[in-house]
mmCIF file of C-alpha atoms in Angstrom:
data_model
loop_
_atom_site.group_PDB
_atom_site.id
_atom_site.type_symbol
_atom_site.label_atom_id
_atom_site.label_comp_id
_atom_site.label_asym_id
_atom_site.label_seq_id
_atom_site.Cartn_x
_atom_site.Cartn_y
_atom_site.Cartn_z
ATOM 1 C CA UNK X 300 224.015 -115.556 45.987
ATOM 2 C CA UNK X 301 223.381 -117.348 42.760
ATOM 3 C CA UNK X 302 226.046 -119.731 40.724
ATOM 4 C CA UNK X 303 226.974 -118.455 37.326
ATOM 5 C CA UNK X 304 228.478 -121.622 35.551
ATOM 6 C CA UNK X 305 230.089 -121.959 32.923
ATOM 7 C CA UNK X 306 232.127 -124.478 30.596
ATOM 8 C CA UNK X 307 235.361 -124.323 29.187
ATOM 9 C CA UNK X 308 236.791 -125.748 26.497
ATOM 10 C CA UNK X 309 240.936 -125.134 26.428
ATOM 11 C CA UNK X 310 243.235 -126.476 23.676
ATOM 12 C CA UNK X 311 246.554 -127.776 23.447
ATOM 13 C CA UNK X 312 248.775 -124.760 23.719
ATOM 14 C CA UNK X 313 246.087 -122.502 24.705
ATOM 15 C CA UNK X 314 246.633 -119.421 27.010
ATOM 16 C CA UNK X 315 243.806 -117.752 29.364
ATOM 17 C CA UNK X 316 244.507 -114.183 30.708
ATOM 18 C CA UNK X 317 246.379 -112.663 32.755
ATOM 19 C CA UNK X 318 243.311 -111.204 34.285
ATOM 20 C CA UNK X 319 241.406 -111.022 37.255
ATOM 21 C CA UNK X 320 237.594 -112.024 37.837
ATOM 22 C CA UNK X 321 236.710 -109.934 40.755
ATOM 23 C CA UNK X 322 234.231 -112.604 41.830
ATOM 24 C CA UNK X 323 235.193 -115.753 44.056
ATOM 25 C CA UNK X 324 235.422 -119.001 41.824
ATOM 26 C CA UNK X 325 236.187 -122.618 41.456
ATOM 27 C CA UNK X 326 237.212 -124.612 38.628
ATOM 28 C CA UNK X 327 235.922 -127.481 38.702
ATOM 29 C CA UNK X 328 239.077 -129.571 35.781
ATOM 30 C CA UNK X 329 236.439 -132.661 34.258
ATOM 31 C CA UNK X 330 238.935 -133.902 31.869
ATOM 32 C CA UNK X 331 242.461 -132.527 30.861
ATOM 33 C CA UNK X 332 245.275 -130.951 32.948
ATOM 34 C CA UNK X 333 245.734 -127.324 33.169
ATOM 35 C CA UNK X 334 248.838 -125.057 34.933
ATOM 36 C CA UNK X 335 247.491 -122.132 37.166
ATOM 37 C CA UNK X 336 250.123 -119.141 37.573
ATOM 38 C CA UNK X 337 249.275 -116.660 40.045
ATOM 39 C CA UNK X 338 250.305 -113.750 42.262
ATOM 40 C CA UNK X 339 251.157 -110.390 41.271
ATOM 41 C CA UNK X 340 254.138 -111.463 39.048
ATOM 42 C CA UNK X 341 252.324 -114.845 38.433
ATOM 43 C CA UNK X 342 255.665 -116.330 40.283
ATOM 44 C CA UNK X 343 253.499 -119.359 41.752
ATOM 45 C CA UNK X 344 252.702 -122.368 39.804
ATOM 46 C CA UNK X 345 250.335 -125.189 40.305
ATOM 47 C CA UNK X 346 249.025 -128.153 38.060
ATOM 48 C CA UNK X 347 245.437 -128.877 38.111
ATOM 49 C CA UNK X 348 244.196 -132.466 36.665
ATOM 50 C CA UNK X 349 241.111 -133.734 36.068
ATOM 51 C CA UNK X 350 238.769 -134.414 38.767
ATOM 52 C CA UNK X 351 240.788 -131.258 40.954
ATOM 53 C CA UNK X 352 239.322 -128.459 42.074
ATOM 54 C CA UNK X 353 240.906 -124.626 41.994
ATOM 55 C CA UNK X 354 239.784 -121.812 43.888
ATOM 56 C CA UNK X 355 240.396 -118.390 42.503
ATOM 57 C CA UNK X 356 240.076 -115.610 44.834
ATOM 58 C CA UNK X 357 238.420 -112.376 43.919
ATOM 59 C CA UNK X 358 241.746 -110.447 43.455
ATOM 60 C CA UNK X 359 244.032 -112.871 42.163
ATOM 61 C CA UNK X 360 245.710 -111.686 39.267
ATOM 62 C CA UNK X 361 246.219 -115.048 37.193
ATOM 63 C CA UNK X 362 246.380 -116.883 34.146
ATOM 64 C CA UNK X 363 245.711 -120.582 33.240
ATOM 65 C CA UNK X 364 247.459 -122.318 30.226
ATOM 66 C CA UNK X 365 247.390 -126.033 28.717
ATOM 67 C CA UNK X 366 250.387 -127.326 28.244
ATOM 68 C CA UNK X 367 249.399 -131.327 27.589
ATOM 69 C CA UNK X 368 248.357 -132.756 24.515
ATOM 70 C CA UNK X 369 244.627 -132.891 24.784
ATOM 71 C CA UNK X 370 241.827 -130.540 25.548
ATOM 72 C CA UNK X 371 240.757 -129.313 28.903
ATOM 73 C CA UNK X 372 237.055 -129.303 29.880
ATOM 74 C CA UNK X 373 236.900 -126.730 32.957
ATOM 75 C CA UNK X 374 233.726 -126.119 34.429
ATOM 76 C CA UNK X 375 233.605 -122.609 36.255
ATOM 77 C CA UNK X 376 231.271 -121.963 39.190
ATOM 78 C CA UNK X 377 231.180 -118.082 40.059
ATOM 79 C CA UNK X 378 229.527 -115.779 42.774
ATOM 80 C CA UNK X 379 229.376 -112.273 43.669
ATOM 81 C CA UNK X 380 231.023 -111.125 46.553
ATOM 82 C CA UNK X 381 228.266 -110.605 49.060
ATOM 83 C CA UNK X 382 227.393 -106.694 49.807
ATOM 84 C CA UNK X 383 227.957 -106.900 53.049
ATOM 85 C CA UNK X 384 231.744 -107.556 52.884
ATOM 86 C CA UNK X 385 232.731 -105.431 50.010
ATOM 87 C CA UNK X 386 236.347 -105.980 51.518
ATOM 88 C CA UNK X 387 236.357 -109.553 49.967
ATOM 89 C CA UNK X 388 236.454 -108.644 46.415
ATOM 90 C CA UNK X 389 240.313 -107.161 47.389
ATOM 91 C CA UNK X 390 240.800 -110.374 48.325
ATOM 92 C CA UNK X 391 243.830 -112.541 46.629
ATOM 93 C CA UNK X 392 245.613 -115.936 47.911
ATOM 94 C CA UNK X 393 247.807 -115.096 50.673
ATOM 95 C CA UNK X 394 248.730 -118.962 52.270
ATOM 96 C CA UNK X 395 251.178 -120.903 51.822
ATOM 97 C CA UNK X 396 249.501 -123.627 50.365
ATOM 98 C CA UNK X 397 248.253 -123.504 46.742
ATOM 99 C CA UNK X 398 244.111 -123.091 46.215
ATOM 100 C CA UNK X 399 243.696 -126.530 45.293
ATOM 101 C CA UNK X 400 241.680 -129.640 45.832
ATOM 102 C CA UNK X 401 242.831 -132.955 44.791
ATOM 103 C CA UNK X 402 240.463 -135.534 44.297
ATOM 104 C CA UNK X 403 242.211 -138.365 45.623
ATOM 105 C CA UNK X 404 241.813 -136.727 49.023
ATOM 106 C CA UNK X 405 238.413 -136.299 48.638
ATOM 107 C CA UNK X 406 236.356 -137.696 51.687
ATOM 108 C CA UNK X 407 234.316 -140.573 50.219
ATOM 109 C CA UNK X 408 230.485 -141.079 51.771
ATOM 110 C CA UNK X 409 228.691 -144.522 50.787
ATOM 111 C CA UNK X 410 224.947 -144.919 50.630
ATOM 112 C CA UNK X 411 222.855 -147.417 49.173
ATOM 113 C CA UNK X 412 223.241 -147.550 45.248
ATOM 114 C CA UNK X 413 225.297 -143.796 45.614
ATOM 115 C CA UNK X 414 228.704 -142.542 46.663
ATOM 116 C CA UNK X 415 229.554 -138.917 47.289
ATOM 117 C CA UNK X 416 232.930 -137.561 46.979
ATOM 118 C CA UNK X 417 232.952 -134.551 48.757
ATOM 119 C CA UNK X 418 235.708 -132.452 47.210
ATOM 120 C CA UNK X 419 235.308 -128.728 48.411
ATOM 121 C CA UNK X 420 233.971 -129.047 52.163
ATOM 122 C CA UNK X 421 232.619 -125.692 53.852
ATOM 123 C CA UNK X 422 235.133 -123.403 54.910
ATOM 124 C CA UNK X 423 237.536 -124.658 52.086
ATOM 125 C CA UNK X 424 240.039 -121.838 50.814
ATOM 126 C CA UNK X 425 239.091 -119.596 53.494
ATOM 127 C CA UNK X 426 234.991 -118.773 52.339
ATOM 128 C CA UNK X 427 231.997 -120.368 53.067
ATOM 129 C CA UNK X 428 230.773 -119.624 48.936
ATOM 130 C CA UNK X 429 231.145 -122.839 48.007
ATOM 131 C CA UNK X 430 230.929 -126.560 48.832
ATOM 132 C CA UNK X 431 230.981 -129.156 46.251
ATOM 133 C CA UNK X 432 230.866 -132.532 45.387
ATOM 134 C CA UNK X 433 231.056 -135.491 42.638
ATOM 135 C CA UNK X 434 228.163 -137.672 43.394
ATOM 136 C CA UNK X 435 227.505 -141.555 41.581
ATOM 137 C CA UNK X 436 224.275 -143.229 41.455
ATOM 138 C CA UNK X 437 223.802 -147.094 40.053
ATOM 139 C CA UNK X 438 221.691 -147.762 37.866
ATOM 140 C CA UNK X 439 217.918 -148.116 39.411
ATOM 141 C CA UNK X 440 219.313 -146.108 42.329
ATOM 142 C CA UNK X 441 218.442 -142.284 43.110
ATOM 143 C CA UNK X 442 218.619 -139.858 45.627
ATOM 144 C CA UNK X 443 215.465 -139.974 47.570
ATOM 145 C CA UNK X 444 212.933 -136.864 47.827
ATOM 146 C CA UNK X 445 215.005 -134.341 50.155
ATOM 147 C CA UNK X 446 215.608 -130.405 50.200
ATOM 148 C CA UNK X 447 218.389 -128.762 51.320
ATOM 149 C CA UNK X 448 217.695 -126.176 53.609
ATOM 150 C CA UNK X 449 220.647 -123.698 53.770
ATOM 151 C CA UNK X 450 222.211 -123.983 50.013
ATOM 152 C CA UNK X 451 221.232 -123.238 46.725
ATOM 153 C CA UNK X 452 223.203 -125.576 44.442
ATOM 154 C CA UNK X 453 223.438 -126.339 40.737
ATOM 155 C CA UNK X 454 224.114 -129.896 39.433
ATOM 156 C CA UNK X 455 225.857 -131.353 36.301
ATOM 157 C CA UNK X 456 225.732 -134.670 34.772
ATOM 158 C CA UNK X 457 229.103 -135.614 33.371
ATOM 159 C CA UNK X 458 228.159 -139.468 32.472
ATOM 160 C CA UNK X 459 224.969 -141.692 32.330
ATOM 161 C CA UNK X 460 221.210 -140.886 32.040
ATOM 162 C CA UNK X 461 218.733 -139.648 34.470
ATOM 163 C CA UNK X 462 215.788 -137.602 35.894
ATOM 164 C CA UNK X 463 215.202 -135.009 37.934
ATOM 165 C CA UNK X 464 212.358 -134.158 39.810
ATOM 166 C CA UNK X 465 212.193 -130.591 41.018
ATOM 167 C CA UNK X 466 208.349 -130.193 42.679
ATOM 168 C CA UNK X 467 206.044 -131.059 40.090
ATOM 169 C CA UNK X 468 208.525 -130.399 37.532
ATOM 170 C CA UNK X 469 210.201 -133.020 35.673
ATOM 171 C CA UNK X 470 213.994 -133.144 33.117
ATOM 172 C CA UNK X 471 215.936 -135.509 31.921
ATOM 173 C CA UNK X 472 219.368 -135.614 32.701
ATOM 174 C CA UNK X 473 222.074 -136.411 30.273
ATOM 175 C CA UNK X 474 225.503 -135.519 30.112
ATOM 176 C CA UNK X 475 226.916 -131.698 30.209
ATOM 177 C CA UNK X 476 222.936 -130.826 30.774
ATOM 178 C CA UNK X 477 222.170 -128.436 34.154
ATOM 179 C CA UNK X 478 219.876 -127.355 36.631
ATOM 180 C CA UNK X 479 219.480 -125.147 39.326
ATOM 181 C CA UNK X 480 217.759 -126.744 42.417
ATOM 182 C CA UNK X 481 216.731 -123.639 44.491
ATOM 183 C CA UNK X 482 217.362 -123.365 48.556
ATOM 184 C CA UNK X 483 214.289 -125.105 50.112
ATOM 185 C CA UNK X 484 212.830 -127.291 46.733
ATOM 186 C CA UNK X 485 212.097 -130.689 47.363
ATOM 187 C CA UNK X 486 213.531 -132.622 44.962
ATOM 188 C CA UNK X 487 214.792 -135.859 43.627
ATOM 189 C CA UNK X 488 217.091 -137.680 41.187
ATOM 190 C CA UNK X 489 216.801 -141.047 39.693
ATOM 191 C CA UNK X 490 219.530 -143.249 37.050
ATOM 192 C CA UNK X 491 217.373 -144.357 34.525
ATOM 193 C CA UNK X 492 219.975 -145.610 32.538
ATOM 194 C CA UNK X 493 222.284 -149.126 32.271
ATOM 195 C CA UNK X 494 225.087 -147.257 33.607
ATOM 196 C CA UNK X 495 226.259 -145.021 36.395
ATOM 197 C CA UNK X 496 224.924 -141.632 36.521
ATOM 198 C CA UNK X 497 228.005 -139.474 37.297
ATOM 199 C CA UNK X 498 227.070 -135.646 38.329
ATOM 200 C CA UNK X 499 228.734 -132.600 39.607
ATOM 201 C CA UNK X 500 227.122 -130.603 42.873
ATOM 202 C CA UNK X 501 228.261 -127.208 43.428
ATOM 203 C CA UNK X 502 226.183 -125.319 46.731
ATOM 204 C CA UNK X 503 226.331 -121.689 47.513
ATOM 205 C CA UNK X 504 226.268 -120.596 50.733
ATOM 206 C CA UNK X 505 228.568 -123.719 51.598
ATOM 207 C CA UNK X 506 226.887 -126.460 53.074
ATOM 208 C CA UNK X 507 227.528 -130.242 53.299
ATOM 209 C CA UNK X 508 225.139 -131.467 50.927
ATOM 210 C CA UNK X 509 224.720 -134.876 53.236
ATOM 211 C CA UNK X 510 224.085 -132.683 56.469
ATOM 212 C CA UNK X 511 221.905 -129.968 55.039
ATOM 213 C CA UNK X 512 219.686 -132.785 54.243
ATOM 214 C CA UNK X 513 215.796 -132.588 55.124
ATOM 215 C CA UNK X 514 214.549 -136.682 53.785
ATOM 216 C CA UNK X 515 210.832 -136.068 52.465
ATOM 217 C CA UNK X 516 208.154 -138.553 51.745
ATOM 218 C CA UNK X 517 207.149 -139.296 48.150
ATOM 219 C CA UNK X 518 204.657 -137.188 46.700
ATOM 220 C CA UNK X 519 201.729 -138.907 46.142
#
């Protein structure tokens, strides 16, 4: 499965769909507010603000409309539903609860010089698509070499300046720039910068990106 991404921009006043994607995807809300109607008369209604995550399931008729007084930056992470359960792309939201993640009840991990927010764990909304988190690193600090074993995921910086270290291969990182970190690359990330680095991790299948953790040595 590979994560399509991409970025929103939605105006005051502006009105997306009604429409359905036929793939399973989150919204990932980095600035803004956004309503969410959904269902098959869009009769349920949920606010999304910034730092939330929606899930919209393969079937779910929907449509998403800003009604604050500044734009909305959305950042969209899609997948195809896998072959093997060609079932899933009939699939809508059925619970009673509304396919949302709030950040403030985001389980927070500390490390030295980095904090994780974990906001979509595995197993979130019913699928295992899809785990993500909101990741800080001080200034000097970095990740470490590591690979992740079970995940492909895609990162996005959202504040500060960076690098990334992907093998042999070297990018900068600055905000609203991505890259795809394949399952099994060792890797690492650095803040270069004065300030905190501030990224986005999205993983597909869902794993915890702190468990499905191999720590490497530095490449010589």
């Amino acid at each position: 499965m590979g994560i399509r991404l991409q970025f929103d921009r939605i105006p005051p006043g502006a009105e997306i769909g009604p429409h359905r994607h036929g793939l399973e995807t989150l919204v990932y809300l980095a600035a803004g507010e956004i309503v969410f109607e959904h269902g098959a008369g869009l009769e349920r209604r949920v606010v999304v603000r910034s730092g939330d995550v929606l899930y919209e399931a393969p079937a779910e008729y929907h449509l998403v409309r800003n009604e604050s007084s500044i734009d909305a930056l959305a950042l969209l992470a899609a997948v195809e539903v896998p072959p093997e359960r060609p079932g899933d792309v009939l699939r809508s939201w059925q619970a009673e609860g509304e396919p949302v993640r709030r950040r403030e009840g985001a389980r927070v991990v500390e490390g030295s010089g980095i904090r994780t927010r974990v906001l979509v764990e595995p197993g979130d909304f019913g699928t295992d698509a899809f785990s993500v988190g909101e990741v800080e690193v001080d200034p000097g600090g970095g990740t470490g070499w590591h690979r992740h074993q079970r995940s492909e995921h895609v990162i996005v910086v959202f504040e500060g300046r960076g690098t990334v270290r992907v093998g042999a291969v070297e990018e900068t990182l600055e905000p609203l720039k991505g890259i795809r970190v394949e399952m099994g690359l060792p890797h690492a990330i650095t803040n270069t910068g004065r300030t905190t680095l501030r990224y986005y991790v999205c993983s597909t299948p869902a794993a915890d990106p702190l468990t499905d953790r191999e720590d490497l040595a530095t490449p010589t």
